Amino acid sequence: MGKRKMHSMGVIIKKDIKKNKYIYMMLLPVVAYFIVFHYIPMVSAQIAFKDFNITKGIADSKWVGFKHFRSYFNSYYFARLIRNTLVLSAGNILFGFPAPIILAILINEIRHSGFKRIVQTITYLPHFISIVIVCALLRNFFSVDGLVNQLFGTKINFFMNSQMFRPLYIGSGIWQEIGWGSIVYLAAITAIDSQLYEAASIDGAGRFRKILYITLPCLATTITVMFIMRVGKMMTVGADKVLLMYSESIYETADIISTFVYRKGLLEQNYSYSAAVDLVNSLINCVLLVGANKLCKRISGNGLW
């Protein structure tokens, strides 16, 4: 029975490939990208268990087992890095995750098509601005003599204040990505059957009740999937923006795992240690992804798998 099943599945797959060969051909570059840039580099993760010497190469470097992992767990920076990374990620999820959903619902409620397109364009534009330019704008606006201090008549040095780093980072991230993130939810909203809204109008439901009892329940699956994917990247806070925003005086709140890996790996050339740190980070992300998927399936019945 097992062999027959396998044979029949093989026949079905072959027929499907033959029927949709052009679609599979379009898929090849994506598959090639993930193989070359995501799966093949996994072989190099073994340097986390070695004293990697760039002149000897990976194969001839000495095995040291969990030496670099123990060094990381016992280091002074371990608790600070985990805390700062989690706080930034939690802030992004708490404030940044609902923002595109709210924007998508508000844009959907706009009746004037011309004004709707203008709003969409304005909110999408920041996504295409380089992070370097965004950080330069932040430094100009929030400098001691910047626009914000001039408006409020203050002389606060925001970029040297450790308590100001997180609001600036999270707030600028929401501004830059809110419009782009709303595209997924707008697409899901357009797929909702219009007859549901018509029936609700006949029953006397206003706009708010339609959003509460039709729009949000129909978006539940999309929201769940996006939430799981966001939680799965909770420990992966990009180093580029943080590097452009922080300085040694605010390391206490601004230093995160990715910036630590950058300093240890590229600046200090301690490749094995930084690989060990990054591997721990990836394992935590994997656990968070699986945990978020199980939790969402238990609560809502929806998940990635």
PDB file of C-alpha atoms in Angstrom:
ATOM      1  CA  MET A   1       0.000   0.000   0.000  1.00  0.00           C
ATOM      2  CA  GLY A   2       2.819   2.372   0.898  1.00  0.00           C
ATOM      3  CA  LYS A   3       4.626   1.815  -2.409  1.00  0.00           C
ATOM      4  CA  ARG A   4       1.391   2.319  -4.368  1.00  0.00           C
ATOM      5  CA  LYS A   5       0.712   5.567  -2.514  1.00  0.00           C
ATOM      6  CA  MET A   6       4.222   6.839  -3.207  1.00  0.00           C
ATOM      7  CA  HIS A   7       3.932   5.874  -6.876  1.00  0.00           C
ATOM      8  CA  SER A   8       0.546   7.605  -7.268  1.00  0.00           C
ATOM      9  CA  MET A   9       1.866  10.739  -5.527  1.00  0.00           C
ATOM     10  CA  GLY A  10       4.887  10.711  -7.855  1.00  0.00           C
ATOM     11  CA  VAL A  11       2.614  10.490 -10.901  1.00  0.00           C
ATOM     12  CA  ILE A  12       0.455  13.380  -9.603  1.00  0.00           C
ATOM     13  CA  ILE A  13       3.533  15.548  -8.963  1.00  0.00           C
ATOM     14  CA  LYS A  14       4.939  14.809 -12.424  1.00  0.00           C
ATOM     15  CA  LYS A  15       1.618  15.709 -14.069  1.00  0.00           C
ATOM     16  CA  ASP A  16       1.407  18.927 -12.036  1.00  0.00           C
ATOM     17  CA  ILE A  17       4.977  19.931 -12.978  1.00  0.00           C
ATOM     18  CA  LYS A  18       4.244  19.221 -16.651  1.00  0.00           C
ATOM     19  CA  LYS A  19       1.004  21.199 -16.524  1.00  0.00           C
ATOM     20  CA  ASN A  20       2.448  24.195 -14.636  1.00  0.00           C
ATOM     21  CA  LYS A  21       6.048  24.064 -15.896  1.00  0.00           C
ATOM     22  CA  TYR A  22       6.271  27.825 -16.480  1.00  0.00           C
ATOM     23  CA  ILE A  23       5.131  28.587 -12.926  1.00  0.00           C
ATOM     24  CA  TYR A  24       7.772  26.179 -11.578  1.00  0.00           C
ATOM     25  CA  MET A  25      10.363  27.866 -13.812  1.00  0.00           C
ATOM     26  CA  MET A  26       9.450  31.211 -12.226  1.00  0.00           C
ATOM     27  CA  LEU A  27       9.916  29.602  -8.822  1.00  0.00           C
ATOM     28  CA  LEU A  28      13.462  28.400  -9.585  1.00  0.00           C
ATOM     29  CA  PRO A  29      15.261  31.744  -8.900  1.00  0.00           C
ATOM     30  CA  VAL A  30      13.600  31.956  -5.471  1.00  0.00           C
ATOM     31  CA  VAL A  31      14.575  28.356  -4.625  1.00  0.00           C
ATOM     32  CA  ALA A  32      18.129  29.013  -5.876  1.00  0.00           C
ATOM     33  CA  TYR A  33      18.350  32.159  -3.716  1.00  0.00           C
ATOM     34  CA  PHE A  34      17.385  30.298  -0.537  1.00  0.00           C
ATOM     35  CA  ILE A  35      19.723  27.375  -1.299  1.00  0.00           C
ATOM     36  CA  VAL A  36      22.737  29.588  -2.072  1.00  0.00           C
ATOM     37  CA  PHE A  37      22.277  32.263   0.584  1.00  0.00           C
ATOM     38  CA  HIS A  38      20.410  30.447   3.386  1.00  0.00           C
ATOM     39  CA  TYR A  39      21.082  26.689   3.298  1.00  0.00           C
ATOM     40  CA  ILE A  40      24.637  26.321   1.961  1.00  0.00           C
ATOM     41  CA  PRO A  41      26.002  28.878   4.513  1.00  0.00           C
ATOM     42  CA  MET A  42      24.670  26.625   7.309  1.00  0.00           C
ATOM     43  CA  VAL A  43      27.771  24.460   6.758  1.00  0.00           C
ATOM     44  CA  SER A  44      29.874  27.349   8.072  1.00  0.00           C
ATOM     45  CA  ALA A  45      27.969  27.325  11.381  1.00  0.00           C
ATOM     46  CA  GLN A  46      30.433  24.677  12.576  1.00  0.00           C
ATOM     47  CA  ILE A  47      32.991  27.430  13.273  1.00  0.00           C
ATOM     48  CA  ALA A  48      30.960  28.151  16.424  1.00  0.00           C
ATOM     49  CA  PHE A  49      32.425  24.875  17.769  1.00  0.00           C
ATOM     50  CA  LYS A  50      35.990  25.630  16.604  1.00  0.00           C
ATOM     51  CA  ASP A  51      38.775  28.125  17.189  1.00  0.00           C
ATOM     52  CA  PHE A  52      38.473  29.344  13.637  1.00  0.00           C
ATOM     53  CA  ASN A  53      41.681  30.529  12.005  1.00  0.00           C
ATOM     54  CA  ILE A  54      41.171  32.336   8.707  1.00  0.00           C
ATOM     55  CA  THR A  55      44.545  31.140   7.356  1.00  0.00           C
ATOM     56  CA  LYS A  56      43.857  27.465   8.190  1.00  0.00           C
ATOM     57  CA  GLY A  57      40.258  27.474   7.002  1.00  0.00           C
ATOM     58  CA  ILE A  58      37.218  25.769   8.524  1.00  0.00           C
ATOM     59  CA  ALA A  59      38.381  22.163   7.997  1.00  0.00           C
ATOM     60  CA  ASP A  60      41.791  22.564   9.694  1.00  0.00           C
ATOM     61  CA  SER A  61      40.686  24.764  12.588  1.00  0.00           C
ATOM     62  CA  LYS A  62      40.752  23.184  16.066  1.00  0.00           C
ATOM     63  CA  TRP A  63      37.539  21.809  17.594  1.00  0.00           C
ATOM     64  CA  VAL A  64      36.777  23.363  21.012  1.00  0.00           C
ATOM     65  CA  GLY A  65      33.218  22.125  21.586  1.00  0.00           C
ATOM     66  CA  PHE A  66      31.002  24.510  23.594  1.00  0.00           C
ATOM     67  CA  LYS A  67      33.832  26.803  24.721  1.00  0.00           C
ATOM     68  CA  HIS A  68      32.458  29.918  22.954  1.00  0.00           C
ATOM     69  CA  PHE A  69      28.894  29.213  24.091  1.00  0.00           C
ATOM     70  CA  ARG A  70      30.011  28.976  27.747  1.00  0.00           C
ATOM     71  CA  SER A  71      32.004  32.172  27.336  1.00  0.00           C
ATOM     72  CA  TYR A  72      28.931  33.958  25.972  1.00  0.00           C
ATOM     73  CA  PHE A  73      26.558  32.687  28.668  1.00  0.00           C
ATOM     74  CA  ASN A  74      29.006  33.677  31.435  1.00  0.00           C
ATOM     75  CA  SER A  75      29.876  37.080  29.970  1.00  0.00           C
ATOM     76  CA  TYR A  76      28.895  40.408  31.527  1.00  0.00           C
ATOM     77  CA  TYR A  77      27.047  41.383  28.326  1.00  0.00           C
ATOM     78  CA  PHE A  78      24.772  38.321  28.037  1.00  0.00           C
ATOM     79  CA  ALA A  79      21.848  39.559  30.187  1.00  0.00           C
ATOM     80  CA  ARG A  80      22.071  43.091  28.780  1.00  0.00           C
ATOM     81  CA  LEU A  81      22.034  41.929  25.162  1.00  0.00           C
ATOM     82  CA  ILE A  82      19.072  39.602  25.675  1.00  0.00           C
ATOM     83  CA  ARG A  83      17.152  42.270  27.621  1.00  0.00           C
ATOM     84  CA  ASN A  84      17.757  45.064  25.097  1.00  0.00           C
ATOM     85  CA  THR A  85      16.921  42.845  22.118  1.00  0.00           C
ATOM     86  CA  LEU A  86      13.706  41.570  23.711  1.00  0.00           C
ATOM     87  CA  VAL A  87      12.588  45.046  24.821  1.00  0.00           C
ATOM     88  CA  LEU A  88      13.058  46.480  21.309  1.00  0.00           C
ATOM     89  CA  SER A  89      11.287  43.500  19.710  1.00  0.00           C
ATOM     90  CA  ALA A  90       8.458  43.576  22.250  1.00  0.00           C
ATOM     91  CA  GLY A  91       8.000  47.312  21.616  1.00  0.00           C
ATOM     92  CA  ASN A  92       7.913  46.717  17.871  1.00  0.00           C
ATOM     93  CA  ILE A  93       5.275  43.999  18.318  1.00  0.00           C
ATOM     94  CA  LEU A  94       3.200  45.895  20.893  1.00  0.00           C
ATOM     95  CA  PHE A  95       3.079  49.192  18.988  1.00  0.00           C
ATOM     96  CA  GLY A  96       4.283  48.343  15.472  1.00  0.00           C
ATOM     97  CA  PHE A  97       2.257  45.191  14.784  1.00  0.00           C
ATOM     98  CA  PRO A  98      -1.271  46.651  15.263  1.00  0.00           C
ATOM     99  CA  ALA A  99      -0.407  49.890  13.414  1.00  0.00           C
ATOM    100  CA  PRO A 100      -0.661  48.515   9.810  1.00  0.00           C
ATOM    101  CA  ILE A 101      -3.909  46.711  10.696  1.00  0.00           C
ATOM    102  CA  ILE A 102      -5.478  49.917  12.027  1.00  0.00           C
ATOM    103  CA  LEU A 103      -4.228  51.897   9.012  1.00  0.00           C
ATOM    104  CA  ALA A 104      -5.579  49.319   6.556  1.00  0.00           C
ATOM    105  CA  ILE A 105      -9.021  49.432   8.206  1.00  0.00           C
ATOM    106  CA  LEU A 106      -9.022  53.256   8.208  1.00  0.00           C
ATOM    107  CA  ILE A 107      -7.973  53.416   4.530  1.00  0.00           C
ATOM    108  CA  ASN A 108     -10.701  50.909   3.659  1.00  0.00           C
ATOM    109  CA  GLU A 109     -13.273  53.169   5.322  1.00  0.00           C
ATOM    110  CA  ILE A 110     -12.337  56.128   3.071  1.00  0.00           C
ATOM    111  CA  ARG A 111     -15.067  56.498   0.475  1.00  0.00           C
ATOM    112  CA  HIS A 112     -13.375  59.012  -1.846  1.00  0.00           C
ATOM    113  CA  SER A 113     -11.149  56.929  -4.155  1.00  0.00           C
ATOM    114  CA  GLY A 114      -8.831  59.840  -5.066  1.00  0.00           C
ATOM    115  CA  PHE A 115      -8.165  60.739  -1.437  1.00  0.00           C
ATOM    116  CA  LYS A 116      -7.673  57.044  -0.627  1.00  0.00           C
ATOM    117  CA  ARG A 117      -4.924  56.754  -3.267  1.00  0.00           C
ATOM    118  CA  ILE A 118      -3.201  59.891  -1.927  1.00  0.00           C
ATOM    119  CA  VAL A 119      -3.226  58.489   1.631  1.00  0.00           C
ATOM    120  CA  GLN A 120      -1.874  55.148   0.440  1.00  0.00           C
ATOM    121  CA  THR A 121       0.929  56.798  -1.542  1.00  0.00           C
ATOM    122  CA  ILE A 122       1.963  59.056   1.360  1.00  0.00           C
ATOM    123  CA  THR A 123       2.042  56.158   3.829  1.00  0.00           C
ATOM    124  CA  TYR A 124       3.937  53.840   1.430  1.00  0.00           C
ATOM    125  CA  LEU A 125       6.693  56.342   0.574  1.00  0.00           C
ATOM    126  CA  PRO A 126       8.757  56.130   3.821  1.00  0.00           C
ATOM    127  CA  HIS A 127       9.380  52.419   3.166  1.00  0.00           C
ATOM    128  CA  PHE A 128      11.487  53.332   0.132  1.00  0.00           C
ATOM    129  CA  ILE A 129      13.656  55.809   2.035  1.00  0.00           C
ATOM    130  CA  SER A 130      17.098  54.454   2.914  1.00  0.00           C
ATOM    131  CA  ILE A 131      17.708  53.727   6.610  1.00  0.00           C
ATOM    132  CA  VAL A 132      20.796  55.964   6.381  1.00  0.00           C
ATOM    133  CA  ILE A 133      18.585  58.888   5.306  1.00  0.00           C
ATOM    134  CA  VAL A 134      15.965  58.077   7.967  1.00  0.00           C
ATOM    135  CA  CYS A 135      18.636  58.134  10.699  1.00  0.00           C
ATOM    136  CA  ALA A 136      20.090  61.375   9.284  1.00  0.00           C
ATOM    137  CA  LEU A 137      16.618  62.948   9.431  1.00  0.00           C
ATOM    138  CA  LEU A 138      16.192  61.757  13.016  1.00  0.00           C
ATOM    139  CA  ARG A 139      19.543  63.256  13.999  1.00  0.00           C
ATOM    140  CA  ASN A 140      18.554  66.571  12.406  1.00  0.00           C
ATOM    141  CA  PHE A 141      15.087  66.726  13.936  1.00  0.00           C
ATOM    142  CA  PHE A 142      16.141  65.520  17.410  1.00  0.00           C
ATOM    143  CA  SER A 143      19.511  67.259  17.728  1.00  0.00           C
ATOM    144  CA  VAL A 144      20.075  69.851  20.477  1.00  0.00           C
ATOM    145  CA  ASP A 145      19.301  72.649  17.993  1.00  0.00           C
ATOM    146  CA  GLY A 146      16.830  70.563  15.983  1.00  0.00           C
ATOM    147  CA  LEU A 147      13.187  71.151  15.125  1.00  0.00           C
ATOM    148  CA  VAL A 148      11.770  69.200  18.110  1.00  0.00           C
ATOM    149  CA  ASN A 149      13.795  71.125  20.697  1.00  0.00           C
ATOM    150  CA  GLN A 150      12.949  74.433  18.989  1.00  0.00           C
ATOM    151  CA  LEU A 151       9.213  73.639  19.050  1.00  0.00           C
ATOM    152  CA  PHE A 152       9.201  72.761  22.748  1.00  0.00           C
ATOM    153  CA  GLY A 153      11.853  75.262  23.825  1.00  0.00           C
ATOM    154  CA  THR A 154      14.111  72.538  25.267  1.00  0.00           C
ATOM    155  CA  LYS A 155      17.773  71.548  24.887  1.00  0.00           C
ATOM    156  CA  ILE A 156      17.563  67.748  25.160  1.00  0.00           C
ATOM    157  CA  ASN A 157      20.309  65.702  23.517  1.00  0.00           C
ATOM    158  CA  PHE A 158      18.090  62.798  22.459  1.00  0.00           C
ATOM    159  CA  PHE A 159      20.862  60.702  20.912  1.00  0.00           C
ATOM    160  CA  MET A 160      22.996  60.848  24.059  1.00  0.00           C
ATOM    161  CA  ASN A 161      20.057  60.000  26.331  1.00  0.00           C
ATOM    162  CA  SER A 162      19.770  56.237  26.886  1.00  0.00           C
ATOM    163  CA  GLN A 163      16.060  56.506  27.755  1.00  0.00           C
ATOM    164  CA  MET A 164      15.251  58.164  24.435  1.00  0.00           C
ATOM    165  CA  PHE A 165      16.813  55.534  22.169  1.00  0.00           C
ATOM    166  CA  ARG A 166      13.973  52.997  22.316  1.00  0.00           C
ATOM    167  CA  PRO A 167      11.096  55.453  21.618  1.00  0.00           C
ATOM    168  CA  LEU A 168      13.067  56.932  18.700  1.00  0.00           C
ATOM    169  CA  TYR A 169      13.900  53.505  17.269  1.00  0.00           C
ATOM    170  CA  ILE A 170      10.389  52.067  17.611  1.00  0.00           C
ATOM    171  CA  GLY A 171       8.580  55.267  16.550  1.00  0.00           C
ATOM    172  CA  SER A 172      10.700  55.784  13.420  1.00  0.00           C
ATOM    173  CA  GLY A 173      10.240  52.097  12.526  1.00  0.00           C
ATOM    174  CA  ILE A 174       6.453  52.418  12.728  1.00  0.00           C
ATOM    175  CA  TRP A 175       6.528  55.586  10.581  1.00  0.00           C
ATOM    176  CA  GLN A 176       8.686  53.886   7.955  1.00  0.00           C
ATOM    177  CA  GLU A 177       6.842  50.555   7.704  1.00  0.00           C
ATOM    178  CA  ILE A 178       3.213  51.222   8.628  1.00  0.00           C
ATOM    179  CA  GLY A 179       2.076  51.930   5.054  1.00  0.00           C
ATOM    180  CA  TRP A 180       4.000  49.054   3.492  1.00  0.00           C
ATOM    181  CA  GLY A 181       2.753  46.625   6.143  1.00  0.00           C
ATOM    182  CA  SER A 182      -0.865  47.640   5.529  1.00  0.00           C
ATOM    183  CA  ILE A 183      -0.766  46.289   1.939  1.00  0.00           C
ATOM    184  CA  VAL A 184      -1.237  42.678   3.110  1.00  0.00           C
ATOM    185  CA  TYR A 185      -4.247  43.597   5.236  1.00  0.00           C
ATOM    186  CA  LEU A 186      -5.805  45.780   2.531  1.00  0.00           C
ATOM    187  CA  ALA A 187      -5.538  42.846   0.126  1.00  0.00           C
ATOM    188  CA  ALA A 188      -7.248  40.595   2.687  1.00  0.00           C
ATOM    189  CA  ILE A 189     -10.002  43.176   3.241  1.00  0.00           C
ATOM    190  CA  THR A 190     -10.763  43.396  -0.500  1.00  0.00           C
ATOM    191  CA  ALA A 191     -11.351  39.617  -0.474  1.00  0.00           C
ATOM    192  CA  ILE A 192     -14.170  39.938   2.100  1.00  0.00           C
ATOM    193  CA  ASP A 193     -17.607  39.282   0.593  1.00  0.00           C
ATOM    194  CA  SER A 194     -19.416  42.639   0.196  1.00  0.00           C
ATOM    195  CA  GLN A 195     -22.743  40.894   0.875  1.00  0.00           C
ATOM    196  CA  LEU A 196     -21.717  40.564   4.528  1.00  0.00           C
ATOM    197  CA  TYR A 197     -21.522  44.359   4.826  1.00  0.00           C
ATOM    198  CA  GLU A 198     -24.819  44.786   2.964  1.00  0.00           C
ATOM    199  CA  ALA A 199     -26.559  42.338   5.313  1.00  0.00           C
ATOM    200  CA  ALA A 200     -25.083  44.151   8.313  1.00  0.00           C
ATOM    201  CA  SER A 201     -26.341  47.505   6.971  1.00  0.00           C
ATOM    202  CA  ILE A 202     -29.850  46.073   6.607  1.00  0.00           C
ATOM    203  CA  ASP A 203     -29.666  44.939  10.241  1.00  0.00           C
ATOM    204  CA  GLY A 204     -28.759  48.497  11.247  1.00  0.00           C
ATOM    205  CA  ALA A 205     -25.056  48.009  11.976  1.00  0.00           C
ATOM    206  CA  GLY A 206     -22.876  51.112  11.814  1.00  0.00           C
ATOM    207  CA  ARG A 207     -19.290  51.353  10.564  1.00  0.00           C
ATOM    208  CA  PHE A 208     -17.730  50.477  13.910  1.00  0.00           C
ATOM    209  CA  ARG A 209     -19.863  47.340  14.327  1.00  0.00           C
ATOM    210  CA  LYS A 210     -19.044  46.234  10.774  1.00  0.00           C
ATOM    211  CA  ILE A 211     -15.335  46.562  11.560  1.00  0.00           C
ATOM    212  CA  LEU A 212     -15.738  44.726  14.860  1.00  0.00           C
ATOM    213  CA  TYR A 213     -17.928  41.857  13.679  1.00  0.00           C
ATOM    214  CA  ILE A 214     -17.011  41.465   9.987  1.00  0.00           C
ATOM    215  CA  THR A 215     -13.656  43.016   9.061  1.00  0.00           C
ATOM    216  CA  LEU A 216     -11.610  41.899  12.066  1.00  0.00           C
ATOM    217  CA  PRO A 217     -12.933  38.281  12.164  1.00  0.00           C
ATOM    218  CA  CYS A 218     -12.260  37.959   8.404  1.00  0.00           C
ATOM    219  CA  LEU A 219      -8.717  39.272   8.964  1.00  0.00           C
ATOM    220  CA  ALA A 220      -8.070  36.848  11.836  1.00  0.00           C
ATOM    221  CA  THR A 221      -6.203  34.258   9.747  1.00  0.00           C
ATOM    222  CA  THR A 222      -3.951  36.868   8.092  1.00  0.00           C
ATOM    223  CA  ILE A 223      -3.263  38.565  11.434  1.00  0.00           C
ATOM    224  CA  THR A 224      -2.379  35.219  13.036  1.00  0.00           C
ATOM    225  CA  VAL A 225       0.072  34.253  10.288  1.00  0.00           C
ATOM    226  CA  MET A 226       1.757  37.672  10.335  1.00  0.00           C
ATOM    227  CA  PHE A 227       1.953  37.600  14.141  1.00  0.00           C
ATOM    228  CA  ILE A 228       3.612  34.174  14.180  1.00  0.00           C
ATOM    229  CA  MET A 229       6.150  35.314  11.592  1.00  0.00           C
ATOM    230  CA  ARG A 230       6.871  38.476  13.608  1.00  0.00           C
ATOM    231  CA  VAL A 231       7.396  36.514  16.833  1.00  0.00           C
ATOM    232  CA  GLY A 232       9.679  34.110  14.931  1.00  0.00           C
ATOM    233  CA  LYS A 233      11.991  37.076  14.235  1.00  0.00           C
ATOM    234  CA  MET A 234      11.808  38.472  17.759  1.00  0.00           C
ATOM    235  CA  MET A 235      15.519  38.007  18.464  1.00  0.00           C
ATOM    236  CA  THR A 236      16.538  39.321  15.041  1.00  0.00           C
ATOM    237  CA  VAL A 237      16.701  43.081  15.393  1.00  0.00           C
ATOM    238  CA  GLY A 238      18.671  44.543  12.472  1.00  0.00           C
ATOM    239  CA  ALA A 239      22.087  45.972  13.339  1.00  0.00           C
ATOM    240  CA  ASP A 240      22.174  48.587  10.559  1.00  0.00           C
ATOM    241  CA  LYS A 241      19.713  51.062  12.049  1.00  0.00           C
ATOM    242  CA  VAL A 242      20.974  50.607  15.606  1.00  0.00           C
ATOM    243  CA  LEU A 243      24.579  51.169  14.483  1.00  0.00           C
ATOM    244  CA  LEU A 244      23.537  54.437  12.840  1.00  0.00           C
ATOM    245  CA  MET A 245      21.661  55.613  15.937  1.00  0.00           C
ATOM    246  CA  TYR A 246      23.680  54.558  18.956  1.00  0.00           C
ATOM    247  CA  SER A 247      26.968  55.502  20.638  1.00  0.00           C
ATOM    248  CA  GLU A 248      29.020  54.084  23.524  1.00  0.00           C
ATOM    249  CA  SER A 249      27.259  56.368  26.017  1.00  0.00           C
ATOM    250  CA  ILE A 250      23.906  54.594  25.450  1.00  0.00           C
ATOM    251  CA  TYR A 251      25.132  50.982  25.153  1.00  0.00           C
ATOM    252  CA  GLU A 252      23.184  50.140  28.316  1.00  0.00           C
ATOM    253  CA  THR A 253      19.870  50.329  26.428  1.00  0.00           C
ATOM    254  CA  ALA A 254      20.948  50.350  22.760  1.00  0.00           C
ATOM    255  CA  ASP A 255      23.438  47.468  22.507  1.00  0.00           C
ATOM    256  CA  ILE A 256      21.707  44.388  21.064  1.00  0.00           C
ATOM    257  CA  ILE A 257      22.755  40.919  19.909  1.00  0.00           C
ATOM    258  CA  SER A 258      23.265  41.840  16.244  1.00  0.00           C
ATOM    259  CA  THR A 259      25.476  44.861  17.054  1.00  0.00           C
ATOM    260  CA  PHE A 260      27.476  42.713  19.500  1.00  0.00           C
ATOM    261  CA  VAL A 261      27.971  40.094  16.765  1.00  0.00           C
ATOM    262  CA  TYR A 262      29.099  42.853  14.398  1.00  0.00           C
ATOM    263  CA  ARG A 263      31.689  44.153  16.879  1.00  0.00           C
ATOM    264  CA  LYS A 264      32.991  40.722  17.843  1.00  0.00           C
ATOM    265  CA  GLY A 265      32.966  39.220  14.367  1.00  0.00           C
ATOM    266  CA  LEU A 266      33.993  42.018  12.024  1.00  0.00           C
ATOM    267  CA  LEU A 267      35.795  44.561  14.203  1.00  0.00           C
ATOM    268  CA  GLU A 268      37.558  42.184  16.615  1.00  0.00           C
ATOM    269  CA  GLN A 269      37.713  39.304  14.067  1.00  0.00           C
ATOM    270  CA  ASN A 270      36.552  36.794  16.693  1.00  0.00           C
ATOM    271  CA  TYR A 271      34.576  34.795  14.147  1.00  0.00           C
ATOM    272  CA  SER A 272      33.960  31.670  16.231  1.00  0.00           C
ATOM    273  CA  TYR A 273      32.603  33.592  19.205  1.00  0.00           C
ATOM    274  CA  SER A 274      30.273  35.722  17.059  1.00  0.00           C
ATOM    275  CA  ALA A 275      29.072  32.589  15.215  1.00  0.00           C
ATOM    276  CA  ALA A 276      28.239  30.971  18.563  1.00  0.00           C
ATOM    277  CA  VAL A 277      26.258  34.051  19.637  1.00  0.00           C
ATOM    278  CA  ASP A 278      24.362  34.130  16.341  1.00  0.00           C
ATOM    279  CA  LEU A 279      23.636  30.391  16.513  1.00  0.00           C
ATOM    280  CA  VAL A 280      22.115  30.779  19.990  1.00  0.00           C
ATOM    281  CA  ASN A 281      20.049  33.648  18.611  1.00  0.00           C
ATOM    282  CA  SER A 282      18.743  31.492  15.741  1.00  0.00           C
ATOM    283  CA  LEU A 283      17.826  28.632  18.099  1.00  0.00           C
ATOM    284  CA  ILE A 284      15.855  31.007  20.346  1.00  0.00           C
ATOM    285  CA  ASN A 285      14.022  32.351  17.267  1.00  0.00           C
ATOM    286  CA  CYS A 286      13.165  28.792  16.240  1.00  0.00           C
ATOM    287  CA  VAL A 287      11.755  28.002  19.700  1.00  0.00           C
ATOM    288  CA  LEU A 288       9.730  31.247  19.698  1.00  0.00           C
ATOM    289  CA  LEU A 289       8.327  30.476  16.230  1.00  0.00           C
ATOM    290  CA  VAL A 290       7.198  26.969  17.210  1.00  0.00           C
ATOM    291  CA  GLY A 291       5.806  28.241  20.526  1.00  0.00           C
ATOM    292  CA  ALA A 292       3.875  31.105  18.875  1.00  0.00           C
ATOM    293  CA  ASN A 293       2.437  28.722  16.279  1.00  0.00           C
ATOM    294  CA  LYS A 294       1.225  26.282  18.956  1.00  0.00           C
ATOM    295  CA  LEU A 295      -0.247  29.085  21.066  1.00  0.00           C
ATOM    296  CA  CYS A 296      -2.110  30.632  18.107  1.00  0.00           C
ATOM    297  CA  LYS A 297      -3.455  27.221  17.031  1.00  0.00           C
ATOM    298  CA  ARG A 298      -4.698  26.568  20.552  1.00  0.00           C
ATOM    299  CA  ILE A 299      -6.374  29.982  20.878  1.00  0.00           C
ATOM    300  CA  SER A 300      -7.723  30.625  17.363  1.00  0.00           C
ATOM    301  CA  GLY A 301      -7.259  27.349  15.493  1.00  0.00           C
ATOM    302  CA  ASN A 302      -5.058  29.078  12.896  1.00  0.00           C
ATOM    303  CA  GLY A 303      -1.318  28.576  12.407  1.00  0.00           C
ATOM    304  CA  LEU A 304       1.489  28.295   9.878  1.00  0.00           C
ATOM    305  CA  TRP A 305       1.377  24.487  10.008  1.00  0.00           C
TER     306      TRP A 305
END
